[in-house]
Short mmCIF file of C-alpha atoms in Angstrom, two decimals:
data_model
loop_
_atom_site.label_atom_id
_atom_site.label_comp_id
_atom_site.label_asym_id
_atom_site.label_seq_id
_atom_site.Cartn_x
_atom_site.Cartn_y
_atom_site.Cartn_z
CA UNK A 1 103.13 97.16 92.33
CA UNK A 2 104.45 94.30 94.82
CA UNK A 3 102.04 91.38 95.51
CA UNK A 4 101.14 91.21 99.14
CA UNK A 5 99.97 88.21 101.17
CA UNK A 6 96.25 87.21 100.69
CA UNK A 7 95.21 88.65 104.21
CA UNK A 8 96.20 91.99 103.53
CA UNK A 9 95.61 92.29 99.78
CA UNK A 10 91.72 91.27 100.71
CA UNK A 11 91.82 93.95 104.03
CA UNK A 12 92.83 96.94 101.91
CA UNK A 13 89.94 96.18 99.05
CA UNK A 14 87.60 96.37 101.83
CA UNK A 15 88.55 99.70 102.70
CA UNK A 16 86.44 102.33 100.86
CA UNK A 17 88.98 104.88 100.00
CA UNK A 18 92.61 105.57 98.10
CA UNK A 19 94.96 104.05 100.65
CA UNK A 20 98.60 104.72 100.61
CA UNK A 21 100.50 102.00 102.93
CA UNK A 22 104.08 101.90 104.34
CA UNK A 23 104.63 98.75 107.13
CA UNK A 24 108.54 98.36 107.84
CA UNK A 25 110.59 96.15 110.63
CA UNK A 26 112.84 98.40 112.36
CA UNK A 27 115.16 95.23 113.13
CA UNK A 28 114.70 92.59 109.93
CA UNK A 29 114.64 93.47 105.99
CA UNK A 30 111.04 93.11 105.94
CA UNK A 31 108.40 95.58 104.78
CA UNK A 32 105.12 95.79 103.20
CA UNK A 33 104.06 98.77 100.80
CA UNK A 34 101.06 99.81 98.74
CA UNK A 35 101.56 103.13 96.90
CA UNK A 36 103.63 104.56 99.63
CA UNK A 37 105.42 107.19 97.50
CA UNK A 38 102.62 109.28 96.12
CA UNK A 39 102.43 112.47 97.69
CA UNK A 40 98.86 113.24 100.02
CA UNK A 41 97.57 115.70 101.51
CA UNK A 42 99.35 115.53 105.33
CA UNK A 43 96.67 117.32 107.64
CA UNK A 44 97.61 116.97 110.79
CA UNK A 45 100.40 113.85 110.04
CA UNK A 46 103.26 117.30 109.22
CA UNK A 47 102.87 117.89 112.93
CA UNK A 48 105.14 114.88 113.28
CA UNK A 49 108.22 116.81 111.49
CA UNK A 50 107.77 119.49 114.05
CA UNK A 51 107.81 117.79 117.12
CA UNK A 52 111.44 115.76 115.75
CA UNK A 53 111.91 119.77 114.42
CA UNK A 54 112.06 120.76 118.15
CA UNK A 55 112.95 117.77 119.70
CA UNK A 56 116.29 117.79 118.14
CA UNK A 57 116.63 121.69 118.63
CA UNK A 58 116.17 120.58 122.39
CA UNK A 59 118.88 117.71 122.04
CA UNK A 60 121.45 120.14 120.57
CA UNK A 61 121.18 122.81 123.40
CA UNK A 62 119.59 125.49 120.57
CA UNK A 63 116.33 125.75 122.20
CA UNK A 64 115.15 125.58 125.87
CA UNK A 65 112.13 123.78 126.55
CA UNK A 66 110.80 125.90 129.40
CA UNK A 67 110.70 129.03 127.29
CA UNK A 68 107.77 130.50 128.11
CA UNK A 69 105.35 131.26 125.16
CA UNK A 70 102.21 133.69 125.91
CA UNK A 71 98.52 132.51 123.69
CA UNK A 72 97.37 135.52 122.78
CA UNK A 73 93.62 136.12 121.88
CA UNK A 74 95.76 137.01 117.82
CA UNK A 75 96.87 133.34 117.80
CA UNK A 76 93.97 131.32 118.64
CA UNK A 77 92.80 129.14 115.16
CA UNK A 78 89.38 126.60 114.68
CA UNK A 79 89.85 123.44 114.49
CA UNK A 80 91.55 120.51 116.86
CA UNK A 81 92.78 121.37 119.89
CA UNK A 82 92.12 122.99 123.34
CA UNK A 83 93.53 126.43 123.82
CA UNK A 84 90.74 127.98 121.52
CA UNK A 85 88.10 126.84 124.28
CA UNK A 86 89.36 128.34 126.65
CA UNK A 87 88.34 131.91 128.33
CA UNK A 88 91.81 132.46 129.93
CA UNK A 89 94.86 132.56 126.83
CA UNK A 90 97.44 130.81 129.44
CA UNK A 91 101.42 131.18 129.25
CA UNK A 92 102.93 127.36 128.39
CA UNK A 93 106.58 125.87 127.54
CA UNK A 94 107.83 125.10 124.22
CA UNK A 95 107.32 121.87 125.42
CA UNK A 96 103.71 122.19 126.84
CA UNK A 97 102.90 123.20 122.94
CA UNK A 98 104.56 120.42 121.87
CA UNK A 99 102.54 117.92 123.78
CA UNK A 100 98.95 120.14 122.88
CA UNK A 101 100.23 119.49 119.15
CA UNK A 102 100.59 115.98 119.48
CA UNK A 103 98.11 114.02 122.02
CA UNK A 104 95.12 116.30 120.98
CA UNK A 105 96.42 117.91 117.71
CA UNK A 106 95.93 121.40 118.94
CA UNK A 107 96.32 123.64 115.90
CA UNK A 108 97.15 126.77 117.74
CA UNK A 109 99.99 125.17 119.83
CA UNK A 110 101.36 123.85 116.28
CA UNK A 111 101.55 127.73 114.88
CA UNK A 112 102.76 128.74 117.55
CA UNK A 113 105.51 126.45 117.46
CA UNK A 114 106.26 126.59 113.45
CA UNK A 115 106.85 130.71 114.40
CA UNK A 116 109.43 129.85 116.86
CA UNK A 117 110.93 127.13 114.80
CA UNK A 118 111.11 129.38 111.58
CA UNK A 119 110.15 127.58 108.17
CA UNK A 120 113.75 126.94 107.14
CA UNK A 121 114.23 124.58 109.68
CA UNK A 122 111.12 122.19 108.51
CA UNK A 123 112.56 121.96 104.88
CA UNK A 124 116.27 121.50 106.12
CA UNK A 125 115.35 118.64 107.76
CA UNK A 126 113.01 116.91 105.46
CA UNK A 127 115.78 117.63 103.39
CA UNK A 128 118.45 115.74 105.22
CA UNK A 129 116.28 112.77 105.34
CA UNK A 130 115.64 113.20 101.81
CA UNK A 131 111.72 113.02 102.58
CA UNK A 132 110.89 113.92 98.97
CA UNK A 133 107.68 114.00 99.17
CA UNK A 134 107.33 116.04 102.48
CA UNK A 135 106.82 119.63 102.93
CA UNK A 136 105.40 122.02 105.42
CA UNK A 137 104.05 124.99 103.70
CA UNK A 138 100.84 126.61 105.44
CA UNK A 139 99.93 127.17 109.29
CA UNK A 140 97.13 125.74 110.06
CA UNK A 141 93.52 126.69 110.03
CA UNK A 142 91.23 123.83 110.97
CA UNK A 143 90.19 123.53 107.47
CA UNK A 144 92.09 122.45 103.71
CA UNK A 145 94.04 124.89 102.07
CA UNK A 146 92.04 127.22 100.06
CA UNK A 147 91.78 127.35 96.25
CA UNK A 148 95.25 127.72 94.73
CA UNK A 149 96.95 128.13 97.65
CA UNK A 150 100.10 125.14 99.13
CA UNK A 151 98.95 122.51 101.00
CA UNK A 152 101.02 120.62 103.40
CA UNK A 153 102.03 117.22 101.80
CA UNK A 154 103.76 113.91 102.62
CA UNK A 155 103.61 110.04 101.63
CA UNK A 156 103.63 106.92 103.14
CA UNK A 157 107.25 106.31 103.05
CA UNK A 158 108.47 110.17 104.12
CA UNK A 159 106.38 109.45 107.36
CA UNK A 160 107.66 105.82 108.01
CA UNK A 161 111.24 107.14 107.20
CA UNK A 162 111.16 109.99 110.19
CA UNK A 163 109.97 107.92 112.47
CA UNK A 164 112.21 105.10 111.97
CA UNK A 165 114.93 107.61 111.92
CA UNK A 166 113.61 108.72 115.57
CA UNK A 167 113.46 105.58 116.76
CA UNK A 168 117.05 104.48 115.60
CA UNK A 169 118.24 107.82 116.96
CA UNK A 170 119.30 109.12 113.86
CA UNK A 171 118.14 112.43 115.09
CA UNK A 172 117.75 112.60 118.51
CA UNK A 173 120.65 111.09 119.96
CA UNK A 174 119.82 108.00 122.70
CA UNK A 175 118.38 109.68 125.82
CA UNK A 176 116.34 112.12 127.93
CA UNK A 177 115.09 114.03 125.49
CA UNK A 178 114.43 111.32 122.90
CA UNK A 179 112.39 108.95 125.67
CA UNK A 180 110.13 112.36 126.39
CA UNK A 181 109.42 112.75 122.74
CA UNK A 182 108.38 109.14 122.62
CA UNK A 183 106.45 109.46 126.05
CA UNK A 184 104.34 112.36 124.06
CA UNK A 185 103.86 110.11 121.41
CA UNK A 186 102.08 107.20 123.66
CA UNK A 187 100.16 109.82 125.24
CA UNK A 188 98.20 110.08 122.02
CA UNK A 189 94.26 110.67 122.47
CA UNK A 190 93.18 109.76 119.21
CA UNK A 191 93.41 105.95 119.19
CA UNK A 192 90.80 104.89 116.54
CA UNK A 193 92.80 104.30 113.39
CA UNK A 194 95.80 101.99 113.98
CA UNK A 195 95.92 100.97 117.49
CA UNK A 196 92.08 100.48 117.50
CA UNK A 197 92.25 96.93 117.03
CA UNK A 198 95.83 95.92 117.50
CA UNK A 199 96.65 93.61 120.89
CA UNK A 200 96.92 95.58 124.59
CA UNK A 201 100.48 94.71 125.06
CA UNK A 202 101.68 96.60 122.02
CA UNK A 203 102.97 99.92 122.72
CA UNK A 204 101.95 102.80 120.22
CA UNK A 205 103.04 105.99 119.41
CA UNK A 206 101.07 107.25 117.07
CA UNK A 207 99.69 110.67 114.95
CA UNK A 208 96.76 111.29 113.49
CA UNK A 209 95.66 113.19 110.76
CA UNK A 210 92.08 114.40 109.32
CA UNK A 211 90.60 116.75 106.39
CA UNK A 212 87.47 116.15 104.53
CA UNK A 213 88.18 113.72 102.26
CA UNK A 214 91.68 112.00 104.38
CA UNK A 215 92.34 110.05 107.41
CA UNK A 216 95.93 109.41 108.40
CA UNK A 217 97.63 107.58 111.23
CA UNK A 218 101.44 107.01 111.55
CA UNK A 219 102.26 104.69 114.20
CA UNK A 220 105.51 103.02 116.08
CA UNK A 221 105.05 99.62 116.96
CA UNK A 222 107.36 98.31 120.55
CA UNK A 223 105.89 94.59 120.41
CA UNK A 224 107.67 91.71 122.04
CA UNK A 225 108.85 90.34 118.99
CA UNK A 226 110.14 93.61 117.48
CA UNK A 227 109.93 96.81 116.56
CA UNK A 228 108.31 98.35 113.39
CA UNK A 229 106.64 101.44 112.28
CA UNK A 230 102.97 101.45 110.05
CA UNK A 231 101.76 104.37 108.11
CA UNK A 232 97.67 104.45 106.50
CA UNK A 233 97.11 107.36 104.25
CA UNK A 234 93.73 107.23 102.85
CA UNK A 235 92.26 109.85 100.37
CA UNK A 236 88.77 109.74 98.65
CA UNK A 237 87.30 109.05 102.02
CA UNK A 238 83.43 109.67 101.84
CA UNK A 239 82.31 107.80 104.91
CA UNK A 240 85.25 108.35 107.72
CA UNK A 241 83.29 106.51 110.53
CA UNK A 242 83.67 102.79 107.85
CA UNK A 243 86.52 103.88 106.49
CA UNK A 244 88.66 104.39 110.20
CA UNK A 245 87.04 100.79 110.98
CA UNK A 246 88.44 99.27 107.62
CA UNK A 247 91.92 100.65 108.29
CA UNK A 248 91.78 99.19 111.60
CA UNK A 249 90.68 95.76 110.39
CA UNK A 250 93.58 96.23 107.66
CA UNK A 251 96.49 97.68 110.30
CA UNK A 252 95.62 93.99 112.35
CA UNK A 253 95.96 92.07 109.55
CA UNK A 254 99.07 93.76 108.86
CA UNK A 255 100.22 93.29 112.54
CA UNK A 256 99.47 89.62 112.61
CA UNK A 257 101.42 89.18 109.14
CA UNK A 258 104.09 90.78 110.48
CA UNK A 259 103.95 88.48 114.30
CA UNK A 260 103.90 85.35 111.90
CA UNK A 261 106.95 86.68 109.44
CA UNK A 262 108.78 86.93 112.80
CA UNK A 263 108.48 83.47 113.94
CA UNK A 264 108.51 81.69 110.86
CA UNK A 265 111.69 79.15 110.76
CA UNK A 266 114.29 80.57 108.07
CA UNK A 267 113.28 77.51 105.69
CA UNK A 268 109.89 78.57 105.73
CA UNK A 269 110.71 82.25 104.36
CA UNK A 270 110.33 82.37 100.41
#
């Protein structure tokens, strides 16, 4: 496993859980990685292939993002999310689902949205990225899979790889539709991972994800010195309220690594 510098190496001992790490510089060779290819339970991180699922279906004029989808009393799930509070099932976009799914993780909106997509389209894409370790296999249900049955899976390095590949528009071409999927993405309510400590002139656009036992977050970083992308997988996680607090003493550490890498003289670099 690669050495990393003394600051970080120390930040992810402290944190008391499994953590799988991916940190990567959309703009310089420069990247950071602790076991960032072993495949984890996703949770609510496989929402992320989704959203680029329908953003590009959006792009490419296959899907129209004011088709109207009726929540039906049938679809509601437990879980995270709002549409399963409410008394009145509403009719939303494609695109209202997508941002339910995304800034508060709303489980129904994501089944509704895998049933439009079809499950082909998931794996062709993961696929085409060659996200190995990635695969959407279950709806979800506010809970693990059960006994024996697929769970939804990804690593480190999957997740950092689709969202650089968004980023670069690799798959969403430059433009309207990409800039709304990123909007969605700032809009994120759940803050208390990876931007929790990080500086208030960063923008983030991040996803969260949560099971028993995990606590994701897979972030894009817009800094003035560059831009980058940080994944924290953690598994094993008995106490979630230390362990979120650990990995967002360790994603600062790993932000001010990165701010000195960038403004280190080229003589200084080993």
């Amino acid at each position: 496993m690669a050495s990393h510098p003394p600051a970080i190496q120390l930040a992810l001992e402290r944190v008391p859980a499994r953590v799988r790490l991916f940190f990567s510089d959309l703009d310089r060779q420069w990247e950071i990685t602790h076991d960032a290819d072993h495949p984890v339970t996703a949770a609510s991180t496989i929402k992320l292939l989704i959203l680029v699922t329908l953003y590009r279906a959006f792009a490419r004029g296959d899907l129209d993002a004011n088709e109207p989808v009726a929540v039906t009393p049938d679809v509601v799930v437990p879980g995270s999310g709002v549409l399963r509070w409410l008394q009145q099932q509403p009719t939303l976009t494609l695109r209202d689902l997508a941002v339910l799914m995304v800034i508060v993780s709303d489980n129904t909106a994501s089944n509704l949205l895998i049933d439009r997509l079809g499950w082909s389209a998931f794996t062709a894409l993961a696929s085409e990225l060659g996200l190995a370790q990635t695969a959407l296999r279950r709806r979800f249900a506010g809970r693990a899979a059960l006994p024996g049955a697929e769970e939804n899976v990804t690593s480190a390095r999957d997740l950092a790889q689709l969202l650089v590949s968004v980023e670069k528009g690799e798959i969403i071409p430059e433009g309207p539709w990409l800039t709304d999927l990123r909007t969605i993405l700032t809009a994120q309510q759940f803050r208390d991972i990876i931007p929790a400590r990080l500086p208030a002139h960063v923008r983030l656009g991040n996803k969260t994800g949560s099971l028993p036992g995990f606590l994701h977050d897979a972030t894009l970083l817009w800094a003035p010195h560059g831009r980058a992308t940080l994944v924290l997988l953690a598994s094993d996680v008995h106490d979630a309220e230390f362990t979120r607090r650990a990995l967002a003493d360790l994603a600062r550490v790993i932000y001010d690594e990165w701010w000195m890498e960038t403004n280190r003289k080229p003589s200084d670099r080993s």
